[in-house]
Amino acid sequence: MLRKKTISTLLLLLLVTLGWSQSGPTLILTEGGARNLREALGQAPLLDKTFAQTVSEVDAAMLRGIDVPIPKDLAGGYTHEQHKSNFFILQKAGVLFQVTQEEKYAQYVKEMLFAYKDLYPTVDRHPATRSYARGKFFWQCLNDANWLVYMSQAYDCIYHWLPEKDRKTLNQELFRPYADFLSVENPQFFNRIHNHSTWGNAAVGMIGLVMDDDELVQRALYGLDQAVPGDQIRDNDGGLITLPGQNKAGFLAQIDEAFSPDGYYTEGPYYQRYAMYPFLIFAEALANKRPELGIVAYRDSVLIKGVYALLNLTNTEGEFFPINDAQKGMSVRSRELVTAVSFAYHFGQQDASLLSVVALQNRVPLDDTGLSTASAMATGEAEPFTPASILLRDGASGTEGAIGVLRSGDFTLVMKYAKHGMGHGHFDKLSFSYYHGSREVFQDYGAARWVNVEQKDGGGYLTENRTWAKQTVAHNTLVIDRTSQFEANTKTADQFHGEPYLFMADNPRVQLMSAKDREGYADIVLHRTMALLRSDASQAPLVLDLFRVESATGVHTYELPFYFQGEFMQSNFPIEAEAVLRPMGEEYGYQHLWAEAKGTVSEKTATVNWLQDDVFYTWTAAASADDQVTFGRIGANDPKFNLRRDPVFLWQREGEGPTVFASVTEAHGRYSAVTERVESAYSQIKALNILSDSEEYTAVEIIHQDGTTWVFAMANQDSDPNTPHTLAVGGNSIAWTGPVHYSKIDSER
Amino acid sequence: MLRKKTISTLLLLLLVTLGWSQSGPTLILTEGGARNLREALGQAPLLDKTFAQTVSEVDAAMLRGIDVPIPKDLAGGYTHEQHKSNFFILQKAGVLFQVTQEEKYAQYVKEMLFAYKDLYPTVDRHPATRSYARGKFFWQCLNDANWLVYMSQAYDCIYHWLPEKDRKTLNQELFRPYADFLSVENPQFFNRIHNHSTWGNAAVGMIGLVMDDDELVQRALYGLDQAVPGDQIRDNDGGLITLPGQNKAGFLAQIDEAFSPDGYYTEGPYYQRYAMYPFLIFAEALANKRPELGIVAYRDSVLIKGVYALLNLTNTEGEFFPINDAQKGMSVRSRELVTAVSFAYHFGQQDASLLSVVALQNRVPLDDTGLSTASAMATGEAEPFTPASILLRDGASGTEGAIGVLRSGDFTLVMKYAKHGMGHGHFDKLSFSYYHGSREVFQDYGAARWVNVEQKDGGGYLTENRTWAKQTVAHNTLVIDRTSQFEANTKTADQFHGEPYLFMADNPRVQLMSAKDREGYADIVLHRTMALLRSDASQAPLVLDLFRVESATGVHTYELPFYFQGEFMQSNFPIEAEAVLRPMGEEYGYQHLWAEAKGTVSEKTATVNWLQDDVFYTWTAAASADDQVTFGRIGANDPKFNLRRDPVFLWQREGEGPTVFASVTEAHGRYSAVTERVESAYSQIKALNILSDSEEYTAVEIIHQDGTTWVFAMANQDSDPNTPHTLAVGGNSIAWTGPVHYSKIDSER
């Protein structure tokens, strides 16, 4: 007994003598990592740059002093922004303490954490009442979880430097109660399969790892064994709190459920980007502190696949496709992707093409992962990252639809036939968008929201997000009977997904994706095929769009919107402008569309030609008698100017039974305002004719101005690559094998 | 006698023996110049680059063969573009012959000129009848004059190489008749004071210089001694053929009349750019072949001043302010400015700051002037070109109004109080535009036209240019009683000009321009003062706008439009959106404005806050009771979508007697779609109050959010810098000397 006590005393003495520097952080920055970073300074330029920026940012914040205001404002407002700024800065200050070993940083972290400790017991839930899970320092628990994810890292960096009694104080009076608040006191927030909960899980788990509080870690990994109170069914975005059939929760369940086997996250890249940070930062912490869990390899390394999925869901500027509720402009430059890309490099296969993305980001995380990428870049290992034509399957087992991306040169075609996307989903199955470089030729509207901009309803989702942005007519997909898919019911929509039919990206001359939808409209089967066709005749690919409708009963109104941008040049059919502008309808988004002009298609082929920036575009469609084209503009019933006044044309048809909307869009020519020279102002496509259309087959001919004619034919019910097909077309017949046929035909025909 | 003949024979023999290379071009490229260029190749990178581009361009054209089609199309159409392409290429081919001495180029020039010689007698006037002066190869003489200006240069380069009989053929069967066509057969085109005639004069003069045809040179310099047939009063743009009091014509008269002493050209920079080429290229030819004329020094070197005026009429991207009929995007990169800037360097003071503009242009003329700039750049002499705050007086003697440009950091404020601008003028006296970098914060619409884009009415001016773009309401200036200035009568407007009152650019904290207009509206005096105010409190200047109206009689409706761009964020007054959009009026441009929403100002200070790209802007106005603000959008009564759907808000007041519209606009903060962080979303200006307003004085106070208050006062009738002033303001009085007072006042006040 005596001996044991003596040894303990000696050990204690030893520890006290060696001081804090003998024990370092263990969570994200590790003790060894801090030392390596310190030693690498001056040798890896991007590391030096990030380090210098961080020093200047933190030093400036320290000069301004500590400001921990009583929570009051919504996003964009002062108290919200201040608390947000605090957690970003403190995480950095913690890192600087470890890298520089200057105690002023540790002191700053300590003081601010104590200020929060003093604040914590004095505040109840945030005064703003709009969230389904009101926070403490912020209006929603989500932001409080952000706070804890970052503050855990700051705390970890000074944990071993703090006197035991300070640790005890912070653990008992701030962090453990706060972790309980975000979990047991808010099960409707913590126990969902949702990005909100991922943040909650990571927050609770990370502070648990810092404090060596295994109860919290278990709670984070496996969820609460606690039912959500029955009266909370939906969050304030309309998403379900408990998913149908959901029987697990916690971080591992999030990984299981959130990602498809291809790493796609069902809410779309904007939210995937947001969700990736807690996934990856908690994974990094677990990799460091619980290596036995094997978190990086978990589910066939799906977290790393998720990073690649994100990188492939971008335009040529690295901006994410604005699928579902997404603010445009978010990109691989975001702080979350800075973490993600270095994570994927470090914990993955050291893929040198990721380094070119890091170069674009122009900074690295100050941890082991950033050290890896910065060092590799310093030795010149970067290779170009070329996003691919890719099929990203949706659903935990990859069987619930997909996002298709076709790329050809500077052009990108994106089609959504995935799951609805939960509370942030849009009613836009089979919709597409088309990019020329980073220019949106046919745009997806994205969300009606200015994130964090207080003037716009506190920075949250605007009313028009629901009444406009989510509706079917706000997307480049067919609207039937002026109603949204699933009658705009999220709960119903969430049960279904698009049905992939074909995805072919191997042949650069014919890339194609094709999918069906059977549930969006009752008793109607939609089948859309979109292809990027290349020929020697054109510098740009042709976008072929075949949108079939099989309707069992009755007469329907079909409207297919094309959200083009730029200046209308001409159409080959007469249009009549409205003398007075009226909304196109009263609901399902139509109340937000002004009808500007109406055109009645007079030829078998209808064309619309426009100029966007310095390039001409022409849409060429195979029209039916009595087809109409309405030119519209967003902005009706929008009293607060929450919507962009963007243009659209809607291809309209009324009729019974099956029908097909076939069109070809071509980018061509150029216009310079400096030389005032025009090149190729007109399309090379002279006509598009439907040769055949049935449940079994669809065939069209594309006649070029130079007289050449191409035939595109496909089997609508058999995607087997080995099935032989024969189709009578005019007096001839064409034969081919596999689902698709595309060839130039003799000009004599 | 014998001896004389022998010498002549010997001389002739000598010339024949030495061949063509002994005589070179003399017009633009000179014989010595060609040799110098040849020798400089490989030593001046920009020269090499331009040369290589030219070779590849001309070689490619030569491969395509000669195509001289029968004239048929309007601008943008095939025959128009082909003839245009021909003259550009041939001028370059001529230069290449001289520099490379490769006869294939001379042969190509010769063959094409002979093709034109064959075509010429077969064509009458162009079949399109829309021009007041129909051309031969083109729909208007203007383009034919372009042709001749360029073809003269090509012809000059092979003139001494051609056999005598070929020269005689071309002179007699193509060039002399063509020069006569453009002058004596079209006096309504040739004898104007107008950019069209400048081209005509240069064309006739240059071919005269090539052929040593002194009659043509005299005609070019001094005009035709021939009256314009009385039935041609206006051109097809509405401009007068004969100006009031015009008693001279020809090139020297153009120089006398077109430019103000500051080098400003009354049609504005877009047309000045276009007009500069014939001015400078003919001047260069005259400098080479008629040095005794002293053309460069003519009128105190006004041609060189003109180049500097152009460079100062640009935004930070080098794009010209779109004053009057102007297509946006035209810039210092244009081919005309490539000639102009090297001309100004070579014939002027070798100003090293011009070289940085040449660097932006990234090419040089292949002649003596380009050799000068390319060589100077090769030796690293370039200095930055910084456009200045500048007053550019209008009118031949500088007494007919002005364009004012104030610059502060990244911001540029432009105000027009010049002459109307002839046929291309807009009814926009006292209008302004405001730039943040190259971003248009308050835009000038420019012209309703897509130059050379055939789809848009052949590339000419669109109907809406007259019904919209020229009208007062299309500009950021006061509209009274919903009528345009001068009731939109060009003839009347052309007789008047703005009245400069003050221009102060010496003090970077208070830059100011102020002008009056007494004729735009009967019995009403308008007085607008615009200032860029800098204080330590703000990173951006404040735009102070004081628009006074002195009206002798009756009740008037005043409307002051602000063509802002971007997304409306909020106003401090309630606005009510229209359920149905109707045009705001029936004439004077109002028929093209949709009224989208109406606001009634409820506070003494009215604010509108918006986001453009990533910057916030706030307009703060001193409102009167019952002031209204209508939010509108361009596009009503526009059946062909010829107008951009841009937004505006109009500040509206109805009343009797004198009134003042005072506002302050501030750029502030920033929003990033990547970080989603908001900085300074609100203005630093809390209130703007009118302290005093009379015929003699106007004073306002600008109250900042931080509590500081600034007073701006000015004398409205006395701009003498030495006059002392005293003004009672509230209970106090302020005293100052000179026209303007601006100071921070005690916060106790």
Tab-separated table of C-alpha atoms in Angstrom, chain A residues 413-723:
chain	number	residue	atom	x	y	z
A	413	LEU	CA	-25.827	17.543	-68.256
A	414	VAL	CA	-27.319	16.624	-64.894
A	415	MET	CA	-30.514	14.641	-64.384
A	416	LYS	CA	-32.246	13.831	-61.129
A	417	TYR	CA	-34.090	10.571	-60.774
A	418	ALA	CA	-33.072	9.896	-57.210
A	419	LYS	CA	-35.070	9.866	-53.991
A	420	HIS	CA	-37.063	12.908	-53.063
A	421	GLY	CA	-34.408	14.167	-50.623
A	422	MET	CA	-36.445	14.365	-47.414
A	423	GLY	CA	-37.445	17.731	-45.972
A	424	HIS	CA	-35.125	19.579	-48.343
A	425	GLY	CA	-36.279	17.673	-51.415
A	426	HIS	CA	-37.921	19.210	-54.457
A	427	PHE	CA	-40.775	17.719	-56.488
A	428	ASP	CA	-38.558	17.478	-59.508
A	429	LYS	CA	-38.180	13.887	-60.589
A	430	LEU	CA	-36.722	13.569	-64.102
A	431	SER	CA	-35.653	17.218	-64.107
A	432	PHE	CA	-32.373	18.266	-65.615
A	433	SER	CA	-29.943	21.145	-65.776
A	434	TYR	CA	-27.352	21.930	-68.412
A	435	TYR	CA	-24.057	23.748	-68.056
A	436	HIS	CA	-21.694	25.256	-70.582
A	437	GLY	CA	-18.577	25.648	-68.490
A	438	SER	CA	-19.965	27.207	-65.332
A	439	ARG	CA	-22.722	28.980	-67.258
A	440	GLU	CA	-26.217	27.669	-66.580
A	441	VAL	CA	-27.809	27.131	-69.983
A	442	PHE	CA	-30.879	25.526	-68.423
A	443	GLN	CA	-30.850	26.329	-64.757
A	444	ASP	CA	-32.193	24.630	-61.702
A	445	TYR	CA	-33.614	27.385	-59.493
A	446	GLY	CA	-32.056	26.132	-56.261
A	447	ALA	CA	-33.554	27.310	-52.988
A	448	ALA	CA	-35.487	30.501	-52.326
A	449	ARG	CA	-33.248	31.658	-49.543
A	450	TRP	CA	-30.305	33.869	-48.728
A	451	VAL	CA	-28.543	31.876	-46.050
A	452	ASN	CA	-27.716	34.029	-43.015
A	453	VAL	CA	-28.903	37.251	-44.650
A	454	GLU	CA	-31.004	38.738	-41.881
A	455	GLN	CA	-32.989	41.059	-44.121
A	456	LYS	CA	-34.448	38.046	-45.859
A	457	ASP	CA	-36.532	36.595	-43.078
A	458	GLY	CA	-33.587	35.999	-40.790
A	459	GLY	CA	-31.641	34.083	-43.396
A	460	GLY	CA	-33.940	31.075	-43.226
A	461	TYR	CA	-36.032	29.447	-45.907
A	462	LEU	CA	-38.435	31.937	-47.422
A	463	THR	CA	-42.118	31.223	-47.895
A	464	GLU	CA	-41.479	31.061	-51.618
A	465	ASN	CA	-39.138	28.138	-51.122
A	466	ARG	CA	-42.184	26.029	-50.468
A	467	THR	CA	-44.631	27.792	-52.768
A	468	TRP	CA	-42.172	28.097	-55.653
A	469	ALA	CA	-38.742	26.489	-55.470
A	470	LYS	CA	-39.892	23.023	-54.445
A	471	GLN	CA	-42.748	22.841	-56.958
A	472	THR	CA	-42.488	20.832	-60.147
A	473	VAL	CA	-43.069	23.793	-62.457
A	474	ALA	CA	-39.969	25.473	-61.025
A	475	HIS	CA	-37.887	22.709	-62.627
A	476	ASN	CA	-37.000	21.497	-66.082
A	477	THR	CA	-39.374	18.565	-65.943
A	478	LEU	CA	-42.877	17.778	-67.147
A	479	VAL	CA	-45.830	19.188	-65.234
A	480	ILE	CA	-49.121	17.432	-65.724
A	481	ASP	CA	-52.464	19.142	-65.235
A	482	ARG	CA	-50.742	22.084	-63.539
A	483	THR	CA	-50.120	20.053	-60.408
A	484	SER	CA	-46.829	19.190	-58.786
A	485	GLN	CA	-45.602	15.622	-58.530
A	486	PHE	CA	-47.163	13.863	-55.546
A	487	GLU	CA	-49.414	16.902	-55.215
A	488	ALA	CA	-46.429	18.439	-53.446
A	489	ASN	CA	-46.731	16.104	-50.497
A	490	THR	CA	-43.287	15.477	-49.022
A	491	LYS	CA	-44.384	12.471	-47.037
A	492	THR	CA	-45.682	10.708	-50.123
A	493	ALA	CA	-42.784	11.782	-52.300
A	494	ASP	CA	-40.301	10.479	-49.754
A	495	GLN	CA	-41.610	6.957	-50.264
A	496	PHE	CA	-40.675	6.792	-53.936
A	497	HIS	CA	-37.729	7.267	-56.198
A	498	GLY	CA	-36.948	7.402	-59.894
A	499	GLU	CA	-36.402	4.162	-61.773
A	500	PRO	CA	-33.067	4.051	-63.609
A	501	TYR	CA	-33.400	2.586	-67.071
A	502	LEU	CA	-30.079	3.206	-68.762
A	503	PHE	CA	-26.792	4.955	-68.134
A	504	MET	CA	-24.133	4.875	-70.848
A	505	ALA	CA	-21.004	6.960	-70.603
A	506	ASP	CA	-18.388	4.811	-72.328
A	507	ASN	CA	-18.874	6.056	-75.867
A	508	PRO	CA	-17.915	9.739	-76.086
A	509	ARG	CA	-20.102	10.144	-79.197
A	510	VAL	CA	-23.245	8.894	-77.486
A	511	GLN	CA	-23.556	9.409	-73.764
A	512	LEU	CA	-26.991	8.781	-72.395
A	513	MET	CA	-29.096	8.503	-69.273
A	514	SER	CA	-32.660	7.356	-69.111
A	515	ALA	CA	-35.106	6.868	-66.269
A	516	LYS	CA	-38.754	6.404	-65.533
A	517	ASP	CA	-41.152	7.584	-62.904
A	518	ARG	CA	-44.411	5.807	-62.126
A	519	GLU	CA	-45.576	7.534	-58.972
A	520	GLY	CA	-45.293	11.299	-59.384
A	521	TYR	CA	-48.626	11.449	-61.169
A	522	ALA	CA	-51.351	8.860	-60.651
A	523	ASP	CA	-51.740	6.351	-63.471
A	524	ILE	CA	-49.056	7.978	-65.578
A	525	VAL	CA	-45.665	6.628	-66.491
A	526	LEU	CA	-42.985	9.172	-67.382
A	527	HIS	CA	-39.872	8.119	-69.229
A	528	ARG	CA	-37.137	10.609	-69.963
A	529	THR	CA	-34.013	9.928	-71.958
A	530	MET	CA	-31.322	12.555	-72.223
A	531	ALA	CA	-28.226	12.206	-74.337
A	532	LEU	CA	-25.128	14.180	-75.219
A	533	LEU	CA	-24.477	13.441	-78.882
A	534	ARG	CA	-21.216	14.378	-80.546
A	535	SER	CA	-20.657	14.582	-84.257
A	536	ASP	CA	-17.842	15.976	-86.367
A	537	ALA	CA	-20.277	18.596	-87.664
A	538	SER	CA	-20.437	20.533	-84.434
A	539	GLN	CA	-18.024	21.856	-81.832
A	540	ALA	CA	-20.649	21.412	-79.145
A	541	PRO	CA	-22.613	18.305	-78.264
A	542	LEU	CA	-26.318	18.083	-78.994
A	543	VAL	CA	-28.559	17.623	-76.005
A	544	LEU	CA	-31.214	15.170	-77.101
A	545	ASP	CA	-34.242	15.081	-74.848
A	546	LEU	CA	-36.965	12.448	-75.287
A	547	PHE	CA	-39.692	12.775	-72.699
A	548	ARG	CA	-42.347	10.091	-73.089
A	549	VAL	CA	-45.639	10.020	-71.279
A	550	GLU	CA	-47.818	6.937	-71.004
A	551	SER	CA	-51.154	7.945	-69.629
A	552	ALA	CA	-53.878	5.417	-69.023
A	553	THR	CA	-56.873	7.675	-68.947
A	554	GLY	CA	-58.285	11.009	-69.954
A	555	VAL	CA	-57.099	14.233	-71.475
A	556	HIS	CA	-54.177	15.904	-69.798
A	557	THR	CA	-52.383	19.221	-69.957
A	558	TYR	CA	-48.656	18.759	-70.331
A	559	GLU	CA	-46.154	21.546	-69.781
A	560	LEU	CA	-42.419	21.130	-70.074
A	561	PRO	CA	-40.484	24.162	-68.800
A	562	PHE	CA	-37.050	25.188	-70.014
A	563	TYR	CA	-35.405	27.687	-67.701
A	564	PHE	CA	-33.107	29.247	-70.254
A	565	GLN	CA	-31.204	32.445	-69.464
A	566	GLY	CA	-29.973	35.407	-71.474
A	567	GLU	CA	-31.677	37.342	-74.235
A	568	PHE	CA	-34.301	35.882	-76.543
A	569	MET	CA	-33.245	36.342	-80.180
A	570	GLN	CA	-35.989	34.731	-82.241
A	571	SER	CA	-38.380	31.835	-82.635
A	572	ASN	CA	-39.572	30.244	-85.872
A	573	PHE	CA	-43.179	30.618	-84.718
A	574	PRO	CA	-45.113	33.815	-84.060
A	575	ILE	CA	-45.394	34.971	-80.474
A	576	GLU	CA	-47.831	37.421	-79.069
A	577	ALA	CA	-46.891	39.454	-76.037
A	578	GLU	CA	-49.375	40.006	-73.239
A	579	ALA	CA	-50.540	43.587	-72.791
A	580	VAL	CA	-51.079	42.938	-69.094
A	581	LEU	CA	-49.196	40.329	-67.102
A	582	ARG	CA	-51.159	37.842	-65.050
A	583	PRO	CA	-49.988	34.902	-62.976
A	584	MET	CA	-50.221	31.628	-64.873
A	585	GLY	CA	-52.209	29.958	-62.125
A	586	GLU	CA	-53.121	29.931	-58.493
A	587	GLU	CA	-51.163	27.094	-56.966
A	588	TYR	CA	-48.316	24.606	-57.341
A	589	GLY	CA	-45.916	27.415	-58.222
A	590	TYR	CA	-47.926	28.699	-61.174
A	591	GLN	CA	-49.017	31.647	-59.030
A	592	HIS	CA	-45.401	32.835	-59.197
A	593	LEU	CA	-45.062	32.764	-62.991
A	594	TRP	CA	-46.047	35.750	-65.101
A	595	ALA	CA	-47.179	34.806	-68.610
A	596	GLU	CA	-45.275	37.241	-70.831
A	597	ALA	CA	-46.011	36.000	-74.324
A	598	LYS	CA	-47.719	33.165	-76.072
A	599	GLY	CA	-46.573	31.377	-79.182
A	600	THR	CA	-48.485	28.918	-81.324
A	601	VAL	CA	-46.240	26.515	-83.099
A	602	SER	CA	-46.845	26.653	-86.823
A	603	GLU	CA	-44.210	24.332	-88.267
A	604	LYS	CA	-43.459	20.700	-87.602
A	605	THR	CA	-40.205	21.829	-86.072
A	606	ALA	CA	-40.265	24.607	-83.487
A	607	THR	CA	-37.145	26.593	-82.655
A	608	VAL	CA	-36.156	29.122	-80.020
A	609	ASN	CA	-32.847	30.903	-80.406
A	610	TRP	CA	-31.199	33.012	-77.693
A	611	LEU	CA	-27.916	34.638	-76.706
A	612	GLN	CA	-26.437	34.089	-73.281
A	613	ASP	CA	-23.339	36.146	-72.523
A	614	ASP	CA	-21.386	35.607	-75.726
A	615	VAL	CA	-22.773	32.301	-76.988
A	616	PHE	CA	-25.864	31.462	-79.008
A	617	TYR	CA	-28.150	28.563	-78.134
A	618	THR	CA	-30.966	26.995	-80.108
A	619	TRP	CA	-33.681	24.655	-78.913
A	620	THR	CA	-35.250	22.642	-81.707
A	621	ALA	CA	-38.364	20.639	-80.974
A	622	ALA	CA	-40.562	18.144	-82.806
A	623	ALA	CA	-43.916	19.819	-82.439
A	624	SER	CA	-47.454	18.521	-82.678
A	625	ALA	CA	-50.300	20.489	-84.161
A	626	ASP	CA	-51.688	22.918	-81.599
A	627	ASP	CA	-48.615	22.851	-79.397
A	628	GLN	CA	-48.044	26.144	-77.672
A	629	VAL	CA	-45.012	27.789	-76.160
A	630	THR	CA	-45.549	30.268	-73.339
A	631	PHE	CA	-42.762	32.621	-72.385
A	632	GLY	CA	-42.925	33.339	-68.703
A	633	ARG	CA	-41.031	35.033	-65.937
A	634	ILE	CA	-40.724	34.253	-62.265
A	635	GLY	CA	-41.931	36.899	-59.808
A	636	ALA	CA	-45.722	36.979	-59.533
A	637	ASN	CA	-47.244	36.964	-56.052
A	638	ASP	CA	-43.869	37.752	-54.591
A	639	PRO	CA	-44.531	40.810	-52.415
A	640	LYS	CA	-41.071	40.850	-50.851
A	641	PHE	CA	-39.066	40.295	-54.034
A	642	ASN	CA	-37.843	36.988	-52.714
A	643	LEU	CA	-37.590	35.442	-56.168
A	644	ARG	CA	-35.229	36.136	-59.045
A	645	ARG	CA	-36.982	37.485	-62.145
A	646	ASP	CA	-35.646	34.713	-64.382
A	647	PRO	CA	-37.190	33.716	-67.705
A	648	VAL	CA	-38.612	30.426	-68.882
A	649	PHE	CA	-40.436	28.991	-71.831
A	650	LEU	CA	-42.967	26.225	-71.356
A	651	TRP	CA	-43.721	23.783	-74.119
A	652	GLN	CA	-47.431	23.046	-73.807
A	653	ARG	CA	-49.595	20.290	-75.192
A	654	GLU	CA	-53.032	19.022	-74.419
A	655	GLY	CA	-54.108	15.532	-75.266
A	656	GLU	CA	-55.000	11.997	-74.565
A	657	GLY	CA	-52.935	8.835	-74.452
A	658	PRO	CA	-49.217	8.469	-74.961
A	659	THR	CA	-47.121	11.307	-76.307
A	660	VAL	CA	-43.480	12.267	-76.550
A	661	PHE	CA	-41.705	15.590	-76.207
A	662	ALA	CA	-38.562	15.426	-78.315
A	663	SER	CA	-36.093	18.256	-78.561
A	664	VAL	CA	-32.465	18.984	-79.327
A	665	THR	CA	-30.507	21.885	-77.853
A	666	GLU	CA	-27.297	23.122	-79.385
A	667	ALA	CA	-24.747	25.692	-78.272
A	668	HIS	CA	-23.277	27.441	-81.296
A	669	GLY	CA	-21.282	30.418	-82.392
A	670	ARG	CA	-20.126	33.418	-80.508
A	671	TYR	CA	-20.727	37.118	-80.247
A	672	SER	CA	-18.174	39.658	-79.125
A	673	ALA	CA	-19.232	43.078	-77.919
A	674	VAL	CA	-15.673	44.257	-78.637
A	675	THR	CA	-15.290	43.092	-82.220
A	676	GLU	CA	-19.073	43.134	-82.782
A	677	ARG	CA	-18.592	40.058	-84.935
A	678	VAL	CA	-21.120	37.276	-85.054
A	679	GLU	CA	-20.143	33.658	-85.626
A	680	SER	CA	-22.750	30.965	-86.310
A	681	ALA	CA	-25.798	32.752	-85.027
A	682	TYR	CA	-28.017	29.902	-86.200
A	683	SER	CA	-28.204	26.272	-85.266
A	684	GLN	CA	-26.820	23.489	-87.454
A	685	ILE	CA	-30.027	21.586	-86.845
A	686	LYS	CA	-32.648	22.087	-89.503
A	687	ALA	CA	-35.351	19.749	-88.262
A	688	LEU	CA	-36.172	17.143	-85.672
A	689	ASN	CA	-38.820	14.606	-86.619
A	690	ILE	CA	-40.376	11.773	-84.704
A	691	LEU	CA	-40.148	8.648	-86.869
A	692	SER	CA	-41.807	6.283	-84.487
A	693	ASP	CA	-43.124	6.326	-80.941
A	694	SER	CA	-44.757	3.505	-79.036
A	695	GLU	CA	-44.538	1.811	-75.684
A	696	GLU	CA	-41.803	-0.338	-77.215
A	697	TYR	CA	-39.741	2.036	-79.309
A	698	THR	CA	-39.017	5.701	-79.923
A	699	ALA	CA	-37.105	6.909	-82.972
A	700	VAL	CA	-36.294	10.399	-84.209
A	701	GLU	CA	-34.337	11.850	-87.092
A	702	ILE	CA	-32.095	14.869	-86.685
A	703	ILE	CA	-31.641	16.702	-89.961
A	704	HIS	CA	-28.653	19.018	-90.175
A	705	GLN	CA	-28.418	22.182	-92.263
A	706	ASP	CA	-25.706	20.497	-94.356
A	707	GLY	CA	-28.220	17.851	-95.426
A	708	THR	CA	-26.926	14.981	-93.333
A	709	THR	CA	-29.472	13.099	-91.286
A	710	TRP	CA	-28.940	11.103	-88.134
A	711	VAL	CA	-31.336	8.600	-86.673
A	712	PHE	CA	-31.642	7.931	-82.985
A	713	ALA	CA	-33.739	4.964	-81.941
A	714	MET	CA	-34.223	3.237	-78.642
A	715	ALA	CA	-36.010	0.388	-77.021
A	716	ASN	CA	-38.203	1.672	-74.220
A	717	GLN	CA	-38.749	-1.568	-72.338
A	718	ASP	CA	-35.583	-3.604	-72.725
A	719	SER	CA	-32.217	-2.255	-71.696
A	720	ASP	CA	-30.391	-5.545	-72.260
A	721	PRO	CA	-27.245	-4.825	-74.319
A	722	ASN	CA	-27.635	-8.067	-76.239
A	723	THR	CA	-31.230	-7.896	-77.386
